[in-house]
């Protein structure tokens, strides 16, 4: 999916919600274990319940890998079940030298045909470049993450006066374009989005951390939205594990709808202000 | 496998060689495609041919993931085929927030019971901590990598006067011990090993980049070895793809033996000097 299509979907649905399928098998409602593939069945029902309110699904590969080959089968079936007009992200945070990076790009753009994959930039340009050579595919780079550990290295002051995450964002942005690259910016750092928007005014930002991790949707939008919105705000646990029993899909739908309504409100308020 | 056992294996075999199973399916000798699982058959024969001369095998997960579930099956069978007295590394370079990191630790220490997994430190302490809670398992952190892209961020000067990779190594080392943590240090930067040994005198270093990437074994040993050797030097393509045809296993054995003899020479020279 290209940027024009993604932006159109956001405006058509009045939503920039990404639903995170961190489908931890140990948290799946017990009644689903009568199905041969409980994780897939869970995802299928979550997708049915939330697809009207979101523009993207993000599959966190860790929760599938930990189940071995069965997990990869659940991942594959889930990916193919997602409607074609919804953006798909493999949250895999890969990063390795060139010939290995090529294999990861093949994994997440061909073997499993996602629209986008998250990447760790630590190893530099040759670890990212192979992902940028695919047409209408996206590399989503870790910029400023939402976790406590972000302070360890991302916030290191560099000699040029900035912080490591700022240098990472600026340099990575020079390798691609806003049409094939996004950045992960945690919602728990929403107040930093203004400065980040000075570096990358036009890139889409994938924003985790709203909800369970304490980030604010309103602040994220206030400081992070650009003219075409330019945000995908992710919510995982708050939606998919809203209920631990048979009402899980209904509660997920309700949570997703609630977030979509908040997003629609923020979008229309901004549009009104711009007249 | 714990550190005492690893060090004992190195001295018993007079080798600190790690063979990298970057088993790219497109480079496997044609005659192996008559087997139901050509990648596994390739690995099986490579292991038979090289196990006398190495102390570790490193499985680069990218080459297996790109083949989908079939690839993970090849990986699993390969892991179980490796003799129990040889150290096993999942070269996966994972790195994510705490609850996701737990899933990755489960993947590579339980679902696939490797001794060690490589990790990217960009996201900080909570992305590493879950791996350190397993007994007799190892987190191998990216310190200074062997690729050209290392210059982009690893070499950034920080305000405290060092470089990012030095701060990464020093801080990561404080989270674990030389008994549960190693660092990846590329052989193409062998001259920097002296300074790195000032920061982490006792940790094992996993050193890629000898051979195909141009690093020198002799320099790596000269600047990087400590009292118990403290090195695992990896060679992948130079060994496993030494021959493209039916002699692949014989040529792999010959290459591994040659490296082992060089290593034995370096070890005995150092031992002689220490008397």
Short mmCIF file of C-alpha atoms in Angstrom, two decimals:
data_model
loop_
_atom_site.label_atom_id
_atom_site.label_comp_id
_atom_site.label_asym_id
_atom_site.label_seq_id
_atom_site.Cartn_x
_atom_site.Cartn_y
_atom_site.Cartn_z
CA UNK A 1 0.00 0.00 0.00
CA UNK A 2 1.40 3.41 -0.92
CA UNK A 3 1.24 6.67 0.99
CA UNK A 4 -1.63 8.17 -1.01
CA UNK A 5 -3.74 5.09 -0.32
CA UNK A 6 -2.85 5.06 3.38
CA UNK A 7 -3.72 8.73 3.78
CA UNK A 8 -6.98 8.21 1.89
CA UNK A 9 -7.89 5.32 4.20
CA UNK A 10 -7.27 7.49 7.25
CA UNK A 11 -9.57 10.21 5.98
CA UNK A 12 -12.22 7.77 4.78
CA UNK A 13 -12.41 6.01 8.15
CA UNK A 14 -11.68 9.07 10.28
CA UNK A 15 -9.17 6.91 12.07
CA UNK A 16 -5.41 6.52 12.35
CA UNK A 17 -5.70 3.49 14.60
CA UNK A 18 -3.34 0.54 14.29
CA UNK A 19 -4.44 -2.56 16.19
CA UNK A 20 -1.51 -4.53 17.58
CA UNK A 21 -1.92 -8.29 17.37
CA UNK A 22 0.38 -9.14 20.30
CA UNK A 23 -1.61 -12.34 20.59
CA UNK A 24 -0.01 -13.95 23.61
CA UNK A 25 -1.25 -17.55 23.64
CA UNK A 26 -1.31 -17.55 27.46
CA UNK A 27 -3.87 -14.71 27.48
CA UNK A 28 -6.28 -16.02 24.87
CA UNK A 29 -9.83 -16.79 26.14
CA UNK A 30 -10.11 -20.47 27.15
CA UNK A 31 -13.11 -21.25 24.91
CA UNK A 32 -10.92 -20.70 21.82
CA UNK A 33 -8.76 -23.71 22.63
CA UNK A 34 -11.34 -25.99 21.05
CA UNK A 35 -10.17 -24.63 17.69
CA UNK A 36 -7.18 -26.28 15.98
CA UNK A 37 -5.37 -22.94 15.82
CA UNK A 38 -6.53 -20.86 18.79
CA UNK A 39 -4.21 -17.92 18.02
CA UNK A 40 -5.50 -17.63 14.48
CA UNK A 41 -9.11 -17.97 15.63
CA UNK A 42 -8.51 -15.23 18.21
CA UNK A 43 -6.98 -12.95 15.57
CA UNK A 44 -9.74 -13.72 13.07
CA UNK A 45 -12.41 -12.67 15.53
CA UNK A 46 -10.41 -9.59 16.62
CA UNK A 47 -10.03 -8.55 12.98
CA UNK A 48 -13.76 -9.04 12.29
CA UNK A 49 -14.54 -6.97 15.38
CA UNK A 50 -12.13 -4.08 14.78
CA UNK A 51 -11.62 -3.72 11.01
CA UNK A 52 -14.24 -0.99 10.67
CA UNK A 53 -12.32 1.26 13.05
CA UNK A 54 -8.66 0.83 12.19
CA UNK A 55 -6.45 1.46 9.17
CA UNK A 56 -3.59 -0.88 10.11
CA UNK A 57 -2.77 -4.12 11.91
CA UNK A 58 0.62 -4.69 13.48
CA UNK A 59 1.70 -8.27 14.09
CA UNK A 60 4.31 -8.54 16.84
CA UNK A 61 6.39 -11.45 15.57
CA UNK A 62 7.78 -12.37 19.02
CA UNK A 63 4.43 -13.75 20.17
CA UNK A 64 4.32 -16.05 17.13
CA UNK A 65 7.98 -17.10 17.03
CA UNK A 66 7.79 -18.28 20.63
CA UNK A 67 5.23 -20.90 19.50
CA UNK A 68 7.59 -22.33 16.88
CA UNK A 69 6.41 -23.36 13.42
CA UNK A 70 2.79 -23.44 14.65
CA UNK A 71 3.20 -19.76 15.51
CA UNK A 72 4.43 -18.89 12.02
CA UNK A 73 1.45 -20.72 10.56
CA UNK A 74 -0.89 -18.65 12.74
CA UNK A 75 0.95 -15.51 11.60
CA UNK A 76 0.64 -16.42 7.94
CA UNK A 77 -3.06 -17.23 8.14
CA UNK A 78 -3.69 -14.02 10.08
CA UNK A 79 -1.82 -11.91 7.52
CA UNK A 80 -3.88 -13.38 4.68
CA UNK A 81 -7.12 -12.83 6.59
CA UNK A 82 -6.54 -9.09 6.98
CA UNK A 83 -8.61 -7.18 4.38
CA UNK A 84 -6.46 -5.96 1.48
CA UNK A 85 -7.37 -2.31 2.06
CA UNK A 86 -5.83 -2.35 5.55
CA UNK A 87 -2.12 -1.61 6.04
CA UNK A 88 -0.07 -4.47 7.54
CA UNK A 89 3.04 -4.16 9.70
CA UNK A 90 5.43 -6.89 10.82
CA UNK A 91 6.73 -5.62 14.15
CA UNK A 92 9.96 -7.58 13.95
CA UNK A 93 12.66 -4.99 14.76
CA UNK A 94 15.25 -6.74 12.61
CA UNK A 95 18.67 -5.29 11.80
CA UNK A 96 21.75 -7.00 10.36
CA UNK A 97 24.46 -6.60 7.70
CA UNK A 98 23.57 -6.33 4.01
CA UNK A 99 23.32 -9.95 2.83
CA UNK A 100 21.36 -10.88 5.98
CA UNK A 101 19.16 -7.79 5.72
CA UNK A 102 18.24 -8.95 2.21
CA UNK A 103 16.97 -12.21 3.69
CA UNK A 104 14.88 -10.37 6.28
CA UNK A 105 13.43 -8.14 3.56
CA UNK A 106 12.52 -11.27 1.61
CA UNK A 107 10.93 -12.76 4.74
CA UNK A 108 8.61 -9.84 5.47
CA UNK A 109 7.94 -8.52 1.96
CA UNK A 110 7.78 -11.78 -0.04
CA UNK A 111 7.44 -14.94 2.07
CA UNK A 112 5.02 -13.05 4.32
CA UNK A 113 3.79 -10.15 2.16
CA UNK A 114 3.46 -7.36 4.73
CA UNK A 115 3.30 -3.71 3.68
CA UNK A 116 5.89 -2.72 6.27
CA UNK A 117 8.43 -4.05 8.76
CA UNK A 118 9.95 -2.41 11.85
CA UNK A 119 13.76 -2.22 11.90
CA UNK A 120 16.46 -1.42 14.43
CA UNK A 121 18.92 1.13 13.01
CA UNK A 122 21.95 0.41 15.26
CA UNK A 123 24.04 -1.18 12.47
CA UNK A 124 23.55 1.70 10.02
CA UNK A 125 22.75 2.20 6.37
CA UNK A 126 23.61 -1.17 4.84
CA UNK A 127 21.30 -2.86 7.36
CA UNK A 128 18.35 -0.74 6.13
CA UNK A 129 19.04 -0.25 2.41
CA UNK A 130 17.73 -3.66 1.14
CA UNK A 131 14.27 -2.89 2.56
CA UNK A 132 14.07 0.41 0.64
CA UNK A 133 14.54 -1.28 -2.71
CA UNK A 134 11.07 -2.81 -2.67
CA UNK A 135 8.35 -0.78 -4.37
CA UNK A 136 5.33 0.22 -2.26
CA UNK A 137 6.86 -1.38 0.82
CA UNK A 138 7.91 0.41 3.98
CA UNK A 139 10.79 0.36 6.44
CA UNK A 140 9.68 1.59 9.87
CA UNK A 141 12.76 2.56 11.88
CA UNK A 142 13.10 2.73 15.62
CA UNK A 143 13.56 6.38 16.48
CA UNK A 144 12.51 7.15 20.02
CA UNK A 145 10.92 4.20 21.78
CA UNK A 146 8.28 4.23 24.50
CA UNK A 147 10.08 2.07 27.09
CA UNK A 148 12.13 3.02 30.14
CA UNK A 149 15.30 1.68 28.51
CA UNK A 150 15.12 4.41 25.84
CA UNK A 151 17.08 6.59 28.26
CA UNK A 152 20.11 4.28 28.12
CA UNK A 153 21.31 5.00 24.58
CA UNK A 154 18.63 6.85 22.59
CA UNK A 155 18.98 9.88 24.89
CA UNK A 156 22.79 9.96 24.94
CA UNK A 157 24.05 13.45 24.20
CA UNK A 158 26.27 13.58 21.15
CA UNK A 159 29.14 15.96 20.58
CA UNK A 160 27.19 17.86 17.95
CA UNK A 161 24.72 18.94 20.64
CA UNK A 162 21.83 16.64 19.83
CA UNK A 163 20.78 13.27 21.16
CA UNK A 164 21.44 9.88 19.59
CA UNK A 165 17.77 9.41 18.60
CA UNK A 166 17.78 12.77 16.82
CA UNK A 167 20.89 11.85 14.84
CA UNK A 168 19.36 8.46 14.06
CA UNK A 169 16.16 10.03 12.75
CA UNK A 170 17.93 12.70 10.69
CA UNK A 171 20.44 10.33 9.12
CA UNK A 172 17.99 7.49 8.45
CA UNK A 173 15.57 9.94 6.84
CA UNK A 174 18.30 10.81 4.31
CA UNK A 175 18.39 7.20 3.08
CA UNK A 176 14.74 6.97 2.08
CA UNK A 177 11.72 9.17 1.53
CA UNK A 178 8.41 9.77 3.29
CA UNK A 179 7.02 7.32 0.73
CA UNK A 180 9.02 4.31 1.91
CA UNK A 181 10.08 5.09 5.46
CA UNK A 182 8.32 5.72 8.78
CA UNK A 183 9.64 6.09 12.31
CA UNK A 184 8.61 4.56 15.62
CA UNK A 185 8.12 7.34 18.14
CA UNK A 186 6.72 6.34 21.54
CA UNK A 187 3.62 8.16 22.78
CA UNK A 188 5.13 8.28 26.27
CA UNK A 189 7.41 11.00 24.84
CA UNK A 190 4.62 12.98 23.14
CA UNK A 191 6.05 16.34 24.21
CA UNK A 192 9.11 15.59 22.08
CA UNK A 193 7.07 15.21 18.92
CA UNK A 194 7.29 18.95 18.16
CA UNK A 195 11.06 18.78 17.88
CA UNK A 196 10.89 15.52 15.96
CA UNK A 197 8.48 17.11 13.47
CA UNK A 198 11.13 19.75 12.79
CA UNK A 199 13.46 16.97 11.62
CA UNK A 200 10.88 14.91 9.73
CA UNK A 201 7.80 17.03 8.96
CA UNK A 202 6.41 14.68 6.32
CA UNK A 203 7.11 11.13 7.49
CA UNK A 204 4.46 8.91 8.95
CA UNK A 205 5.11 8.08 12.60
CA UNK A 206 4.13 4.76 14.13
CA UNK A 207 3.27 5.59 17.73
CA UNK A 208 3.06 2.82 20.32
CA UNK A 209 2.53 3.41 24.01
CA UNK A 210 -0.97 4.90 24.06
CA UNK A 211 -2.99 3.14 26.75
CA UNK A 212 -1.21 0.31 28.64
CA UNK A 213 2.09 2.19 28.58
CA UNK A 214 0.57 5.52 29.65
CA UNK A 215 0.84 7.69 26.50
CA UNK A 216 -1.83 10.28 25.65
CA UNK A 217 -3.68 10.17 22.34
CA UNK A 218 -4.60 13.85 22.53
CA UNK A 219 -1.02 15.01 23.13
CA UNK A 220 0.30 12.67 20.45
CA UNK A 221 -2.08 14.22 17.94
CA UNK A 222 -1.48 17.78 19.12
CA UNK A 223 2.30 17.56 18.82
CA UNK A 224 2.66 14.88 16.16
CA UNK A 225 -0.02 15.28 13.49
CA UNK A 226 0.90 16.93 10.21
CA UNK A 227 -1.30 18.07 7.30
CA UNK A 228 -2.18 14.56 6.20
CA UNK A 229 -2.35 13.33 9.85
CA UNK A 230 0.90 11.38 9.35
CA UNK A 231 0.32 9.16 12.36
CA UNK A 232 -0.48 5.53 13.00
CA UNK A 233 -1.28 5.20 16.69
CA UNK A 234 -1.01 1.64 17.89
CA UNK A 235 -2.97 0.01 20.67
CA UNK A 236 -2.46 -3.66 21.45
CA UNK A 237 -3.30 -5.08 24.87
CA UNK A 238 -5.97 -2.46 25.67
CA UNK A 239 -7.99 -3.62 22.69
CA UNK A 240 -7.26 -7.29 22.15
CA UNK A 241 -7.30 -8.27 25.83
CA UNK A 242 -10.10 -5.91 26.90
CA UNK A 243 -12.01 -8.98 28.10
CA UNK A 244 -10.53 -12.34 29.11
CA UNK A 245 -13.61 -14.41 28.29
CA UNK A 246 -16.29 -14.95 25.68
CA UNK A 247 -16.97 -11.23 25.24
CA UNK A 248 -13.38 -10.55 24.11
CA UNK A 249 -14.37 -9.64 20.56
CA UNK A 250 -17.28 -7.44 21.61
CA UNK A 251 -15.11 -5.58 24.13
CA UNK A 252 -12.31 -5.26 21.57
CA UNK A 253 -14.80 -3.76 19.12
CA UNK A 254 -16.03 -1.34 21.74
CA UNK A 255 -12.47 -0.24 22.68
CA UNK A 256 -11.45 0.18 19.05
CA UNK A 257 -14.63 2.15 18.30
CA UNK A 258 -14.02 4.40 21.28
CA UNK A 259 -10.47 5.16 20.10
CA UNK A 260 -11.71 5.76 16.57
CA UNK A 261 -14.30 8.26 17.84
CA UNK A 262 -11.61 10.11 19.81
CA UNK A 263 -9.45 10.17 16.69
CA UNK A 264 -12.33 11.44 14.54
CA UNK A 265 -12.92 14.21 17.09
CA UNK A 266 -9.28 15.27 17.03
CA UNK A 267 -9.21 15.20 13.22
CA UNK A 268 -12.37 17.30 12.81
CA UNK A 269 -11.24 19.82 15.44
CA UNK A 270 -7.97 20.29 13.57
CA UNK A 271 -9.76 20.61 10.25
CA UNK A 272 -12.13 23.23 11.73
CA UNK A 273 -9.18 25.22 13.08
CA UNK A 274 -7.49 25.22 9.69
CA UNK A 275 -10.39 27.12 8.06
CA UNK B 1 26.69 -24.38 28.45
CA UNK B 2 28.48 -22.30 31.09
CA UNK B 3 31.70 -20.33 30.82
CA UNK B 4 33.92 -22.93 32.45
CA UNK B 5 32.72 -25.56 29.99
CA UNK B 6 33.15 -23.25 27.01
CA UNK B 7 36.69 -22.34 28.03
CA UNK B 8 37.51 -26.01 28.61
CA UNK B 9 36.24 -26.89 25.14
CA UNK B 10 38.43 -24.20 23.59
CA UNK B 11 41.53 -25.56 25.30
CA UNK B 12 40.65 -29.17 24.59
CA UNK B 13 40.17 -28.55 20.87
CA UNK B 14 42.82 -25.83 20.53
CA UNK B 15 40.19 -23.88 18.68
CA UNK B 16 37.97 -20.86 19.22
CA UNK B 17 36.23 -21.31 15.88
CA UNK B 18 32.52 -20.70 15.47
CA UNK B 19 31.06 -21.98 12.20
CA UNK B 20 28.26 -19.77 10.89
CA UNK B 21 25.39 -21.68 9.33
CA UNK B 22 24.20 -18.88 7.03
CA UNK B 23 22.74 -21.62 4.88
CA UNK B 24 21.35 -19.64 1.96
CA UNK B 25 19.11 -22.06 0.07
CA UNK B 26 20.09 -20.45 -3.25
CA UNK B 27 23.74 -21.40 -2.69
CA UNK B 28 23.32 -25.00 -1.62
CA UNK B 29 24.87 -27.63 -3.93
CA UNK B 30 22.30 -28.85 -6.48
CA UNK B 31 22.67 -32.55 -5.63
CA UNK B 32 21.19 -31.93 -2.16
CA UNK B 33 17.82 -30.98 -3.62
CA UNK B 34 16.95 -34.66 -3.90
CA UNK B 35 16.55 -34.65 -0.10
CA UNK B 36 13.20 -33.62 1.41
CA UNK B 37 14.93 -30.91 3.46
CA UNK B 38 17.98 -29.74 1.50
CA UNK B 39 18.95 -27.04 4.02
CA UNK B 40 18.96 -29.51 6.89
CA UNK B 41 20.88 -32.07 4.83
CA UNK B 42 23.43 -29.39 3.94
CA UNK B 43 23.80 -28.39 7.60
CA UNK B 44 24.01 -32.02 8.74
CA UNK B 45 26.90 -32.70 6.39
CA UNK B 46 28.61 -29.41 7.28
CA UNK B 47 28.34 -30.26 10.98
CA UNK B 48 29.75 -33.76 10.43
CA UNK B 49 32.61 -32.25 8.45
CA UNK B 50 33.53 -29.43 10.84
CA UNK B 51 32.60 -30.49 14.38
CA UNK B 52 36.13 -31.69 15.20
CA UNK B 53 37.54 -28.23 14.60
CA UNK B 54 35.02 -25.80 16.08
CA UNK B 55 33.60 -25.07 19.52
CA UNK B 56 30.44 -23.26 18.41
CA UNK B 57 27.82 -23.10 15.65
CA UNK B 58 25.97 -19.89 14.89
CA UNK B 59 22.66 -20.16 13.09
CA UNK B 60 21.76 -16.95 11.26
CA UNK B 61 17.97 -16.97 11.62
CA UNK B 62 17.37 -14.70 8.59
CA UNK B 63 18.29 -17.46 6.15
CA UNK B 64 15.72 -19.78 7.74
CA UNK B 65 12.92 -17.25 8.30
CA UNK B 66 12.98 -16.32 4.63
CA UNK B 67 11.92 -19.92 3.84
CA UNK B 68 8.84 -19.68 6.07
CA UNK B 69 7.77 -22.57 8.32
CA UNK B 70 9.93 -24.98 6.30
CA UNK B 71 12.91 -22.85 7.27
CA UNK B 72 12.07 -23.00 10.97
CA UNK B 73 11.79 -26.78 10.68
CA UNK B 74 15.26 -26.92 9.11
CA UNK B 75 16.54 -24.68 11.91
CA UNK B 76 15.04 -26.87 14.61
CA UNK B 77 16.40 -30.12 13.16
CA UNK B 78 19.82 -28.52 12.72
CA UNK B 79 19.90 -27.29 16.31
CA UNK B 80 19.08 -30.76 17.61
CA UNK B 81 21.71 -32.34 15.38
CA UNK B 82 24.54 -30.24 16.81
CA UNK B 83 26.52 -32.30 19.37
CA UNK B 84 25.64 -31.33 22.95
CA UNK B 85 29.23 -30.37 23.80
CA UNK B 86 29.27 -27.64 21.15
CA UNK B 87 28.05 -24.12 21.97
CA UNK B 88 25.01 -22.94 19.96
CA UNK B 89 24.18 -19.36 19.01
CA UNK B 90 20.98 -18.01 17.46
CA UNK B 91 22.16 -15.01 15.47
CA UNK B 92 18.82 -13.25 15.60
CA UNK B 93 19.70 -9.69 16.71
CA UNK B 94 16.38 -9.21 18.45
CA UNK B 95 15.54 -6.22 20.64
CA UNK B 96 12.16 -5.02 21.93
CA UNK B 97 10.37 -3.82 25.09
CA UNK B 98 10.13 -6.03 28.18
CA UNK B 99 7.04 -8.17 27.55
CA UNK B 100 8.10 -8.76 23.94
CA UNK B 101 11.71 -9.44 24.95
CA UNK B 102 10.38 -12.17 27.25
CA UNK B 103 8.77 -13.83 24.23
CA UNK B 104 12.02 -13.67 22.28
CA UNK B 105 13.90 -15.17 25.23
CA UNK B 106 11.33 -17.97 25.32
CA UNK B 107 11.78 -18.49 21.56
CA UNK B 108 15.54 -18.89 21.62
CA UNK B 109 16.08 -20.46 25.06
CA UNK B 110 13.02 -22.73 25.33
CA UNK B 111 11.16 -23.34 22.05
CA UNK B 112 14.55 -23.57 20.32
CA UNK B 113 17.01 -24.35 23.13
CA UNK B 114 20.10 -22.43 22.03
CA UNK B 115 22.88 -21.57 24.48
CA UNK B 116 22.97 -17.97 23.33
CA UNK B 117 21.18 -15.35 21.24
CA UNK B 118 22.48 -12.14 19.67
CA UNK B 119 20.64 -8.96 20.65
CA UNK B 120 20.50 -5.35 19.50
CA UNK B 121 20.91 -2.97 22.46
CA UNK B 122 19.31 0.18 20.96
CA UNK B 123 16.20 0.04 23.20
CA UNK B 124 18.17 -0.28 26.45
CA UNK B 125 18.09 -2.32 29.62
CA UNK B 126 14.51 -3.62 29.70
CA UNK B 127 15.01 -5.06 26.20
CA UNK B 128 17.96 -7.14 27.44
CA UNK B 129 17.06 -8.01 31.05
CA UNK B 130 14.66 -10.94 30.34
CA UNK B 131 17.47 -12.84 28.59
CA UNK B 132 19.75 -12.54 31.61
CA UNK B 133 17.30 -14.28 33.91
CA UNK B 134 17.89 -17.69 32.33
CA UNK B 135 20.56 -19.83 33.98
CA UNK B 136 23.49 -20.96 31.84
CA UNK B 137 22.16 -19.02 28.86
CA UNK B 138 23.85 -16.08 27.17
CA UNK B 139 22.92 -12.71 25.76
CA UNK B 140 25.37 -11.64 23.04
CA UNK B 141 25.05 -7.90 22.51
CA UNK B 142 25.94 -5.94 19.41
CA UNK B 143 28.88 -3.75 20.38
CA UNK B 144 30.94 -2.77 17.39
CA UNK B 145 29.85 -4.44 14.19
CA UNK B 146 31.96 -5.39 11.18
CA UNK B 147 29.91 -3.67 8.46
CA UNK B 148 30.36 -0.30 6.73
CA UNK B 149 27.18 1.03 8.37
CA UNK B 150 28.83 0.81 11.81
CA UNK B 151 30.16 4.31 11.17
CA UNK B 152 26.65 5.78 11.05
CA UNK B 153 25.72 5.50 14.72
CA UNK B 154 28.14 3.20 16.57
CA UNK B 155 30.98 5.67 15.98
CA UNK B 156 29.05 8.81 16.93
CA UNK B 157 31.03 10.89 19.42
CA UNK B 158 29.18 11.41 22.68
CA UNK B 159 29.45 14.42 24.92
CA UNK B 160 31.36 12.45 27.53
CA UNK B 161 34.21 12.02 25.04
CA UNK B 162 33.69 8.44 24.00
CA UNK B 163 31.84 6.84 21.14
CA UNK B 164 28.36 5.36 21.18
CA UNK B 165 29.65 1.79 20.91
CA UNK B 166 31.91 2.33 23.92
CA UNK B 167 29.03 3.63 26.02
CA UNK B 168 26.90 0.73 24.82
CA UNK B 169 29.53 -1.82 25.83
CA UNK B 170 30.23 -0.23 29.23
CA UNK B 171 26.58 0.19 30.20
CA UNK B 172 25.42 -3.21 28.91
CA UNK B 173 28.27 -4.89 30.78
CA UNK B 174 26.88 -3.44 34.03
CA UNK B 175 23.59 -5.31 33.54
CA UNK B 176 25.09 -8.79 33.39
CA UNK B 177 28.33 -10.62 34.06
CA UNK B 178 31.02 -12.30 31.96
CA UNK B 179 29.10 -15.51 32.77
CA UNK B 180 25.90 -14.56 30.95
CA UNK B 181 26.89 -11.85 28.47
CA UNK B 182 29.16 -11.60 25.44
CA UNK B 183 29.66 -8.85 22.88
CA UNK B 184 29.79 -8.86 19.09
CA UNK B 185 32.95 -7.05 17.98
CA UNK B 186 33.74 -7.11 14.26
CA UNK B 187 37.16 -8.38 13.19
CA UNK B 188 37.34 -5.59 10.62
CA UNK B 189 37.99 -3.31 13.60
CA UNK B 190 40.64 -5.52 15.23
CA UNK B 191 42.86 -2.57 16.12
CA UNK B 192 40.10 -1.30 18.42
CA UNK B 193 40.09 -4.48 20.47
CA UNK B 194 42.81 -3.16 22.79
CA UNK B 195 40.60 -0.28 23.92
CA UNK B 196 37.56 -2.54 24.13
CA UNK B 197 39.50 -4.95 26.35
CA UNK B 198 40.06 -2.05 28.76
CA UNK B 199 36.29 -1.76 29.15
CA UNK B 200 35.50 -5.50 29.25
CA UNK B 201 38.65 -7.49 30.05
CA UNK B 202 36.80 -10.68 30.97
CA UNK B 203 33.86 -11.01 28.60
CA UNK B 204 33.82 -13.40 25.69
CA UNK B 205 33.73 -11.62 22.35
CA UNK B 206 31.95 -13.05 19.32
CA UNK B 207 33.98 -11.86 16.35
CA UNK B 208 32.50 -11.98 12.86
CA UNK B 209 34.21 -10.59 9.78
CA UNK B 210 37.28 -12.84 9.50
CA UNK B 211 37.57 -14.00 5.90
CA UNK B 212 34.82 -12.86 3.50
CA UNK B 213 34.58 -9.45 5.20
CA UNK B 214 38.36 -8.95 5.34
CA UNK B 215 39.20 -9.19 9.05
CA UNK B 216 42.48 -10.71 10.25
CA UNK B 217 42.54 -13.69 12.61
CA UNK B 218 46.05 -12.90 13.80
CA UNK B 219 45.25 -9.28 14.71
CA UNK B 220 41.98 -10.29 16.33
CA UNK B 221 43.86 -12.70 18.57
CA UNK B 222 46.73 -10.31 19.25
CA UNK B 223 44.47 -7.46 20.37
CA UNK B 224 41.44 -9.37 21.59
CA UNK B 225 42.51 -12.56 23.40
CA UNK B 226 42.52 -12.58 27.20
CA UNK B 227 43.88 -15.18 29.66
CA UNK B 228 41.21 -17.75 28.84
CA UNK B 229 41.24 -16.78 25.13
CA UNK B 230 37.82 -15.14 25.52
CA UNK B 231 37.08 -15.17 21.81
CA UNK B 232 34.73 -16.96 19.48
CA UNK B 233 35.81 -16.15 15.95
CA UNK B 234 33.08 -16.80 13.42
CA UNK B 235 33.50 -17.83 9.83
CA UNK B 236 30.45 -18.53 7.68
CA UNK B 237 30.61 -18.28 3.88
CA UNK B 238 34.33 -19.06 3.65
CA UNK B 239 33.71 -22.45 5.22
CA UNK B 240 30.22 -23.55 4.27
CA UNK B 241 30.37 -22.36 0.67
CA UNK B 242 34.03 -23.24 0.06
CA UNK B 243 32.85 -25.48 -2.77
CA UNK B 244 29.62 -25.17 -4.74
CA UNK B 245 29.36 -28.82 -5.70
CA UNK B 246 29.68 -32.35 -4.36
CA UNK B 247 32.93 -31.62 -2.52
CA UNK B 248 31.29 -28.92 -0.36
CA UNK B 249 31.66 -30.91 2.85
CA UNK B 250 35.26 -31.96 2.18
CA UNK B 251 36.25 -28.37 1.34
CA UNK B 252 34.39 -27.09 4.39
CA UNK B 253 36.30 -29.57 6.56
CA UNK B 254 39.56 -28.48 5.02
CA UNK B 255 38.82 -24.76 5.56
CA UNK B 256 37.71 -25.34 9.16
CA UNK B 257 40.80 -27.46 9.85
CA UNK B 258 43.05 -24.79 8.40
CA UNK B 259 41.49 -22.12 10.64
CA UNK B 260 41.74 -24.44 13.66
CA UNK B 261 45.45 -25.00 12.99
CA UNK B 262 46.02 -21.24 12.77
CA UNK B 263 44.16 -20.81 16.04
CA UNK B 264 46.16 -23.58 17.72
CA UNK B 265 49.33 -21.86 16.56
CA UNK B 266 48.28 -18.53 18.01
CA UNK B 267 47.23 -20.14 21.29
CA UNK B 268 50.48 -22.08 21.74
CA UNK B 269 52.58 -19.02 20.85
CA UNK B 270 50.77 -16.99 23.50
CA UNK B 271 51.14 -19.77 26.05
CA UNK B 272 54.88 -20.00 25.31
CA UNK B 273 55.24 -16.25 25.77
CA UNK B 274 53.51 -16.36 29.14
CA UNK B 275 56.17 -18.63 30.63
#
